[in-house]
Amino acid sequence: MSTVIYSAPIFGPVHSRRLGVSLGINLLPADGKVCTFDCIYCECGYNGQHRPKLKVQTREAVRESLEERLIEMKANGPFPDVLTFAGNGEPTANPYFPEIIDDTLALRDKYFPDAKVSVLSNSTFIRKPEVFAALNKVDNNILKLDTVDIDYIRKVDRPVGHYDLDEIIEGLKAFKGNLIIQTMFMKGKTDGGEDVDNTSDKYVLPWLEVMKEVSPRQVMIYTIDRETPDHFLMKASHEELDRIAALVKKAGIPVSVSY
């Protein structure tokens, strides 16, 4: 069972399929997972497996750790392509997120001005004005929308607490194109035997219509790459991902595929 927990505020760099040489930034507790989703495909496992005892990372801890690592990378390499907010759950859940974004942009400009700053978010806090403003500052505002079928979202992404799909979509539109949509396509079944194939037109065509409305500057489609908490999930095939990508491209939206 997948149990990747990042113990430090700064981790990596790792090679990202979508972003290149990526230095990771974890804003959540070092001993567990904090997320407004409990996805059955999350590399960090289920929320209930990793209840943290520690608090979220502080602004000061992140800034100091990040600067120390950037100084080291400046001296010894490798040079990062991107500084990526990811880690043990939803980064925008950290109450210091807006301030940490400002610090990160300043450090990026000081040490690696050619690097991009990316945030991987599940979109659940984008209606908070301070989160919305912070996301608008970064180079790659990467927001998740796996489908526009609420039953599928409840089965696979499993939101914790209130989740209003229409509200999320309106929040995505509010970025006026200054966002990247990230969508997971997969096949197989849940551990309980429910089908999770979202590669068919039943799911793809309504999702595509919303992509046209949101008009992101890019769509990233991808499939499972790491161990998952549910054991019977399967990768979408190259052919299935290519078919979906062709539909996105035909709609006039730039698209990337990670197999």
mmCIF file of C-alpha atoms in Angstrom:
data_model
loop_
_atom_site.group_PDB
_atom_site.id
_atom_site.type_symbol
_atom_site.label_atom_id
_atom_site.label_comp_id
_atom_site.label_asym_id
_atom_site.label_seq_id
_atom_site.Cartn_x
_atom_site.Cartn_y
_atom_site.Cartn_z
ATOM 1 C CA MET A 1 0.000 0.000 0.000
ATOM 2 C CA SER A 2 1.293 3.455 -0.928
ATOM 3 C CA THR A 3 2.741 5.447 1.966
ATOM 4 C CA VAL A 4 4.917 8.216 0.540
ATOM 5 C CA ILE A 5 5.103 10.870 3.249
ATOM 6 C CA TYR A 6 7.478 13.818 2.886
ATOM 7 C CA SER A 7 9.196 14.493 6.203
ATOM 8 C CA ALA A 8 10.756 17.846 5.299
ATOM 9 C CA PRO A 9 9.359 21.070 3.897
ATOM 10 C CA ILE A 10 11.762 20.746 0.942
ATOM 11 C CA PHE A 11 12.261 17.472 -0.931
ATOM 12 C CA GLY A 12 13.932 16.329 -4.118
ATOM 13 C CA PRO A 13 14.673 17.407 -6.692
ATOM 14 C CA VAL A 14 12.822 14.730 -8.602
ATOM 15 C CA HIS A 15 12.226 14.344 -12.303
ATOM 16 C CA SER A 16 8.585 15.157 -12.992
ATOM 17 C CA ARG A 17 6.873 13.710 -16.057
ATOM 18 C CA ARG A 18 5.114 17.021 -16.576
ATOM 19 C CA LEU A 19 7.485 19.657 -15.184
ATOM 20 C CA GLY A 20 11.116 18.527 -15.548
ATOM 21 C CA VAL A 21 13.649 18.852 -12.678
ATOM 22 C CA SER A 22 11.315 19.705 -9.837
ATOM 23 C CA LEU A 23 12.238 20.800 -6.317
ATOM 24 C CA GLY A 24 9.317 19.897 -4.079
ATOM 25 C CA ILE A 25 7.821 22.075 -1.350
ATOM 26 C CA ASN A 26 5.613 20.417 1.269
ATOM 27 C CA LEU A 27 3.497 22.809 3.336
ATOM 28 C CA LEU A 28 1.717 20.114 5.341
ATOM 29 C CA PRO A 29 2.839 18.335 8.537
ATOM 30 C CA ALA A 30 6.019 16.280 8.242
ATOM 31 C CA ASP A 31 4.464 13.215 9.885
ATOM 32 C CA GLY A 32 1.172 12.835 8.042
ATOM 33 C CA LYS A 33 -1.317 13.853 5.418
ATOM 34 C CA VAL A 34 -3.761 16.775 5.397
ATOM 35 C CA CYS A 35 -6.058 16.934 2.374
ATOM 36 C CA THR A 36 -9.564 17.955 1.428
ATOM 37 C CA PHE A 37 -9.617 14.941 -0.929
ATOM 38 C CA ASP A 38 -8.997 11.309 -0.023
ATOM 39 C CA CYS A 39 -8.222 10.024 -3.512
ATOM 40 C CA ILE A 40 -8.068 6.286 -4.072
ATOM 41 C CA TYR A 41 -5.021 6.830 -6.303
ATOM 42 C CA CYS A 42 -2.985 9.142 -4.024
ATOM 43 C CA GLU A 43 0.684 8.193 -3.621
ATOM 44 C CA CYS A 44 0.512 9.410 -0.007
ATOM 45 C CA GLY A 45 -2.126 6.819 0.846
ATOM 46 C CA TYR A 46 -5.481 7.377 2.530
ATOM 47 C CA ASN A 47 -5.939 10.285 4.926
ATOM 48 C CA GLY A 48 -6.825 7.918 7.751
ATOM 49 C CA GLN A 49 -3.537 6.035 7.474
ATOM 50 C CA HIS A 50 -1.421 9.076 8.283
ATOM 51 C CA ARG A 51 -3.101 11.265 10.876
ATOM 52 C CA PRO A 52 -0.473 13.911 11.734
ATOM 53 C CA LYS A 53 0.499 14.954 15.228
ATOM 54 C CA LEU A 54 2.690 17.824 14.064
ATOM 55 C CA LYS A 55 1.464 21.184 12.795
ATOM 56 C CA VAL A 56 1.668 22.526 9.248
ATOM 57 C CA GLN A 57 4.952 24.006 8.091
ATOM 58 C CA THR A 58 5.477 27.602 9.191
ATOM 59 C CA ARG A 59 6.319 30.417 6.832
ATOM 60 C CA GLU A 60 9.737 30.809 8.456
ATOM 61 C CA ALA A 61 10.591 27.104 8.265
ATOM 62 C CA VAL A 62 9.724 26.924 4.592
ATOM 63 C CA ARG A 63 11.629 30.077 3.694
ATOM 64 C CA GLU A 64 14.770 29.042 5.589
ATOM 65 C CA SER A 65 14.763 25.481 4.276
ATOM 66 C CA LEU A 66 14.096 26.579 0.715
ATOM 67 C CA GLU A 67 16.857 29.186 0.694
ATOM 68 C CA GLU A 68 19.339 26.708 2.149
ATOM 69 C CA ARG A 69 18.494 24.153 -0.550
ATOM 70 C CA LEU A 70 18.629 26.711 -3.362
ATOM 71 C CA ILE A 71 22.070 27.876 -2.233
ATOM 72 C CA GLU A 72 23.243 24.253 -2.271
ATOM 73 C CA MET A 73 21.797 23.660 -5.736
ATOM 74 C CA LYS A 74 23.375 26.873 -7.023
ATOM 75 C CA ALA A 75 26.764 25.559 -5.913
ATOM 76 C CA ASN A 76 26.444 21.879 -6.780
ATOM 77 C CA GLY A 77 23.485 21.473 -9.133
ATOM 78 C CA PRO A 78 21.240 20.368 -10.534
ATOM 79 C CA PHE A 79 19.536 23.600 -11.503
ATOM 80 C CA PRO A 80 15.761 23.286 -11.042
ATOM 81 C CA ASP A 81 13.311 23.768 -13.869
ATOM 82 C CA VAL A 82 10.521 24.322 -11.376
ATOM 83 C CA LEU A 83 9.779 24.788 -7.676
ATOM 84 C CA THR A 84 6.656 22.730 -7.061
ATOM 85 C CA PHE A 85 4.193 22.976 -4.182
ATOM 86 C CA ALA A 86 2.946 19.426 -3.610
ATOM 87 C CA GLY A 87 3.753 17.043 -0.740
ATOM 88 C CA ASN A 88 1.498 15.563 1.935
ATOM 89 C CA GLY A 89 -1.884 16.797 0.784
ATOM 90 C CA GLU A 90 -3.444 20.061 -0.351
ATOM 91 C CA PRO A 91 -0.865 22.909 -0.229
ATOM 92 C CA THR A 92 -3.428 25.710 -0.192
ATOM 93 C CA ALA A 93 -4.753 24.333 3.118
ATOM 94 C CA ASN A 94 -1.711 25.848 4.848
ATOM 95 C CA PRO A 95 -2.866 29.157 6.417
ATOM 96 C CA TYR A 96 0.448 30.787 5.478
ATOM 97 C CA PHE A 97 0.134 29.798 1.805
ATOM 98 C CA PRO A 98 -0.152 33.349 0.353
ATOM 99 C CA GLU A 99 2.868 34.605 2.296
ATOM 100 C CA ILE A 100 4.898 31.499 1.426
ATOM 101 C CA ILE A 101 4.159 32.075 -2.258
ATOM 102 C CA ASP A 102 5.541 35.615 -1.973
ATOM 103 C CA ASP A 103 8.689 34.331 -0.230
ATOM 104 C CA THR A 104 9.174 31.601 -2.831
ATOM 105 C CA LEU A 105 8.858 33.974 -5.750
ATOM 106 C CA ALA A 106 11.440 36.280 -4.173
ATOM 107 C CA LEU A 107 13.881 33.407 -3.556
ATOM 108 C CA ARG A 108 13.329 32.081 -7.068
ATOM 109 C CA ASP A 109 14.127 35.494 -8.517
ATOM 110 C CA LYS A 110 17.296 35.699 -6.396
ATOM 111 C CA TYR A 111 18.785 32.277 -7.111
ATOM 112 C CA PHE A 112 17.154 30.748 -10.202
ATOM 113 C CA PRO A 113 15.228 33.433 -12.100
ATOM 114 C CA ASP A 114 14.633 31.096 -15.040
ATOM 115 C CA ALA A 115 12.871 28.490 -12.878
ATOM 116 C CA LYS A 116 9.082 28.356 -12.728
ATOM 117 C CA VAL A 117 6.951 28.207 -9.602
ATOM 118 C CA SER A 118 4.148 25.648 -9.780
ATOM 119 C CA VAL A 119 1.308 24.733 -7.445
ATOM 120 C CA LEU A 120 -0.497 21.397 -7.660
ATOM 121 C CA SER A 121 -3.909 21.945 -6.096
ATOM 122 C CA ASN A 122 -7.211 20.067 -5.972
ATOM 123 C CA SER A 123 -9.082 23.389 -6.415
ATOM 124 C CA THR A 124 -11.056 23.173 -3.169
ATOM 125 C CA PHE A 125 -9.824 26.512 -1.752
ATOM 126 C CA ILE A 126 -9.797 28.610 -4.933
ATOM 127 C CA ARG A 127 -12.857 30.592 -3.813
ATOM 128 C CA LYS A 128 -10.869 32.028 -0.890
ATOM 129 C CA PRO A 129 -9.718 35.474 -2.094
ATOM 130 C CA GLU A 130 -6.232 35.189 -0.605
ATOM 131 C CA VAL A 131 -5.656 31.757 -2.176
ATOM 132 C CA PHE A 132 -7.040 32.939 -5.517
ATOM 133 C CA ALA A 133 -4.707 35.950 -5.497
ATOM 134 C CA ALA A 134 -1.667 33.837 -4.588
ATOM 135 C CA LEU A 135 -2.385 31.281 -7.324
ATOM 136 C CA ASN A 136 -2.625 34.084 -9.853
ATOM 137 C CA LYS A 137 0.979 35.074 -9.042
ATOM 138 C CA VAL A 138 2.670 31.752 -9.823
ATOM 139 C CA ASP A 139 3.903 30.600 -13.227
ATOM 140 C CA ASN A 140 1.982 27.334 -13.272
ATOM 141 C CA ASN A 141 -1.348 27.384 -11.460
ATOM 142 C CA ILE A 142 -2.181 23.679 -11.890
ATOM 143 C CA LEU A 143 -5.697 22.818 -10.728
ATOM 144 C CA LYS A 144 -7.312 19.396 -10.650
ATOM 145 C CA LEU A 145 -10.601 18.441 -12.280
ATOM 146 C CA ASP A 146 -10.764 14.688 -12.905
ATOM 147 C CA THR A 147 -14.316 14.725 -14.235
ATOM 148 C CA VAL A 148 -17.523 16.739 -14.103
ATOM 149 C CA ASP A 149 -19.517 13.757 -12.835
ATOM 150 C CA ILE A 150 -20.162 14.299 -9.127
ATOM 151 C CA ASP A 151 -20.790 10.612 -8.453
ATOM 152 C CA TYR A 152 -17.396 9.758 -9.925
ATOM 153 C CA ILE A 153 -15.747 12.491 -7.850
ATOM 154 C CA ARG A 154 -17.324 11.114 -4.683
ATOM 155 C CA LYS A 155 -16.177 7.602 -5.576
ATOM 156 C CA VAL A 156 -12.611 8.392 -6.664
ATOM 157 C CA ASP A 157 -11.515 11.823 -5.364
ATOM 158 C CA ARG A 158 -13.672 11.442 -2.245
ATOM 159 C CA PRO A 159 -13.921 15.068 -1.042
ATOM 160 C CA VAL A 160 -13.761 15.580 2.699
ATOM 161 C CA GLY A 161 -16.557 17.863 3.841
ATOM 162 C CA HIS A 162 -18.419 20.328 1.610
ATOM 163 C CA TYR A 163 -17.789 20.043 -2.134
ATOM 164 C CA ASP A 164 -19.879 21.927 -4.706
ATOM 165 C CA LEU A 165 -18.866 20.973 -8.249
ATOM 166 C CA ASP A 166 -20.678 23.910 -9.864
ATOM 167 C CA GLU A 167 -18.928 26.276 -7.460
ATOM 168 C CA ILE A 168 -15.553 24.728 -8.305
ATOM 169 C CA ILE A 169 -16.163 25.152 -12.040
ATOM 170 C CA GLU A 170 -17.169 28.783 -11.572
ATOM 171 C CA GLY A 171 -14.003 29.290 -9.537
ATOM 172 C CA LEU A 172 -11.916 27.844 -12.355
ATOM 173 C CA LYS A 173 -13.571 30.188 -14.853
ATOM 174 C CA ALA A 174 -12.708 33.146 -12.618
ATOM 175 C CA PHE A 175 -9.005 32.711 -13.405
ATOM 176 C CA LYS A 176 -9.826 33.867 -16.966
ATOM 177 C CA GLY A 177 -7.429 31.403 -18.541
ATOM 178 C CA ASN A 178 -4.558 31.858 -16.076
ATOM 179 C CA LEU A 179 -4.564 28.195 -15.057
ATOM 180 C CA ILE A 180 -3.626 24.708 -16.139
ATOM 181 C CA ILE A 181 -6.145 21.908 -15.678
ATOM 182 C CA GLN A 182 -4.774 18.546 -14.575
ATOM 183 C CA THR A 183 -6.936 15.467 -15.103
ATOM 184 C CA MET A 184 -6.286 11.854 -14.106
ATOM 185 C CA PHE A 185 -7.627 9.222 -16.495
ATOM 186 C CA MET A 186 -7.572 5.601 -15.401
ATOM 187 C CA LYS A 187 -9.317 2.247 -15.562
ATOM 188 C CA GLY A 188 -9.865 -0.718 -13.287
ATOM 189 C CA LYS A 189 -11.923 -0.950 -10.123
ATOM 190 C CA THR A 190 -11.985 0.241 -6.545
ATOM 191 C CA ASP A 191 -11.141 -2.253 -3.831
ATOM 192 C CA GLY A 192 -14.911 -2.534 -3.397
ATOM 193 C CA GLY A 193 -15.365 -3.589 -7.023
ATOM 194 C CA GLU A 194 -16.772 -0.346 -8.478
ATOM 195 C CA ASP A 195 -15.675 0.590 -11.987
ATOM 196 C CA VAL A 196 -13.490 3.710 -12.252
ATOM 197 C CA ASP A 197 -12.934 3.932 -16.024
ATOM 198 C CA ASN A 198 -13.343 7.610 -16.963
ATOM 199 C CA THR A 199 -11.867 7.309 -20.479
ATOM 200 C CA SER A 200 -15.188 6.802 -22.277
ATOM 201 C CA ASP A 201 -17.261 9.523 -23.945
ATOM 202 C CA LYS A 202 -19.688 9.355 -21.022
ATOM 203 C CA TYR A 203 -17.075 11.147 -18.928
ATOM 204 C CA VAL A 204 -14.791 12.740 -21.521
ATOM 205 C CA LEU A 205 -17.332 14.711 -23.576
ATOM 206 C CA PRO A 206 -19.011 16.593 -20.663
ATOM 207 C CA TRP A 207 -15.549 17.269 -19.182
ATOM 208 C CA LEU A 208 -14.406 18.622 -22.562
ATOM 209 C CA GLU A 209 -17.358 21.026 -22.702
ATOM 210 C CA VAL A 210 -16.337 22.408 -19.306
ATOM 211 C CA MET A 211 -12.741 22.732 -20.540
ATOM 212 C CA LYS A 212 -14.039 24.922 -23.370
ATOM 213 C CA GLU A 213 -15.877 27.097 -20.836
ATOM 214 C CA VAL A 214 -12.922 27.346 -18.444
ATOM 215 C CA SER A 215 -10.488 27.953 -21.333
ATOM 216 C CA PRO A 216 -7.259 27.050 -19.497
ATOM 217 C CA ARG A 217 -3.941 27.853 -21.146
ATOM 218 C CA GLN A 218 -3.139 24.149 -21.037
ATOM 219 C CA VAL A 219 -4.667 20.813 -20.080
ATOM 220 C CA MET A 220 -2.422 18.131 -18.584
ATOM 221 C CA ILE A 221 -3.833 14.642 -18.911
ATOM 222 C CA TYR A 222 -2.078 11.807 -17.154
ATOM 223 C CA THR A 223 -2.577 8.365 -15.713
ATOM 224 C CA ILE A 224 -1.389 6.291 -12.766
ATOM 225 C CA ASP A 225 2.395 6.194 -12.402
ATOM 226 C CA ARG A 226 2.968 5.133 -8.788
ATOM 227 C CA GLU A 227 1.599 2.661 -6.260
ATOM 228 C CA THR A 228 -1.986 3.422 -5.279
ATOM 229 C CA PRO A 229 -3.948 2.785 -2.059
ATOM 230 C CA ASP A 230 -6.691 0.909 -3.942
ATOM 231 C CA HIS A 231 -5.087 -2.179 -5.453
ATOM 232 C CA PHE A 232 -7.146 -2.791 -8.586
ATOM 233 C CA LEU A 233 -6.665 0.497 -10.404
ATOM 234 C CA MET A 234 -5.138 0.385 -13.888
ATOM 235 C CA LYS A 235 -3.377 2.813 -16.199
ATOM 236 C CA ALA A 236 -5.242 4.247 -19.138
ATOM 237 C CA SER A 237 -3.615 3.106 -22.382
ATOM 238 C CA HIS A 238 -1.527 5.312 -24.667
ATOM 239 C CA GLU A 239 -4.269 5.040 -27.277
ATOM 240 C CA GLU A 240 -6.983 6.160 -24.863
ATOM 241 C CA LEU A 241 -4.959 9.140 -23.648
ATOM 242 C CA ASP A 242 -4.027 10.110 -27.202
ATOM 243 C CA ARG A 243 -7.699 10.011 -28.223
ATOM 244 C CA ILE A 244 -8.660 12.332 -25.381
ATOM 245 C CA ALA A 245 -5.728 14.634 -26.118
ATOM 246 C CA ALA A 246 -6.800 14.875 -29.770
ATOM 247 C CA LEU A 247 -10.268 16.018 -28.675
ATOM 248 C CA VAL A 248 -8.765 18.697 -26.418
ATOM 249 C CA LYS A 249 -6.453 19.871 -29.188
ATOM 250 C CA LYS A 250 -9.354 19.989 -31.653
ATOM 251 C CA ALA A 251 -11.154 22.260 -29.188
ATOM 252 C CA GLY A 252 -8.246 24.688 -29.507
ATOM 253 C CA ILE A 253 -6.713 24.059 -26.076
ATOM 254 C CA PRO A 254 -3.006 23.165 -25.745
ATOM 255 C CA VAL A 255 -2.603 19.722 -24.175
ATOM 256 C CA SER A 256 0.183 17.558 -22.786
ATOM 257 C CA VAL A 257 0.046 13.812 -22.114
ATOM 258 C CA SER A 258 1.935 11.829 -19.467
ATOM 259 C CA TYR A 259 1.634 8.080 -19.998
#
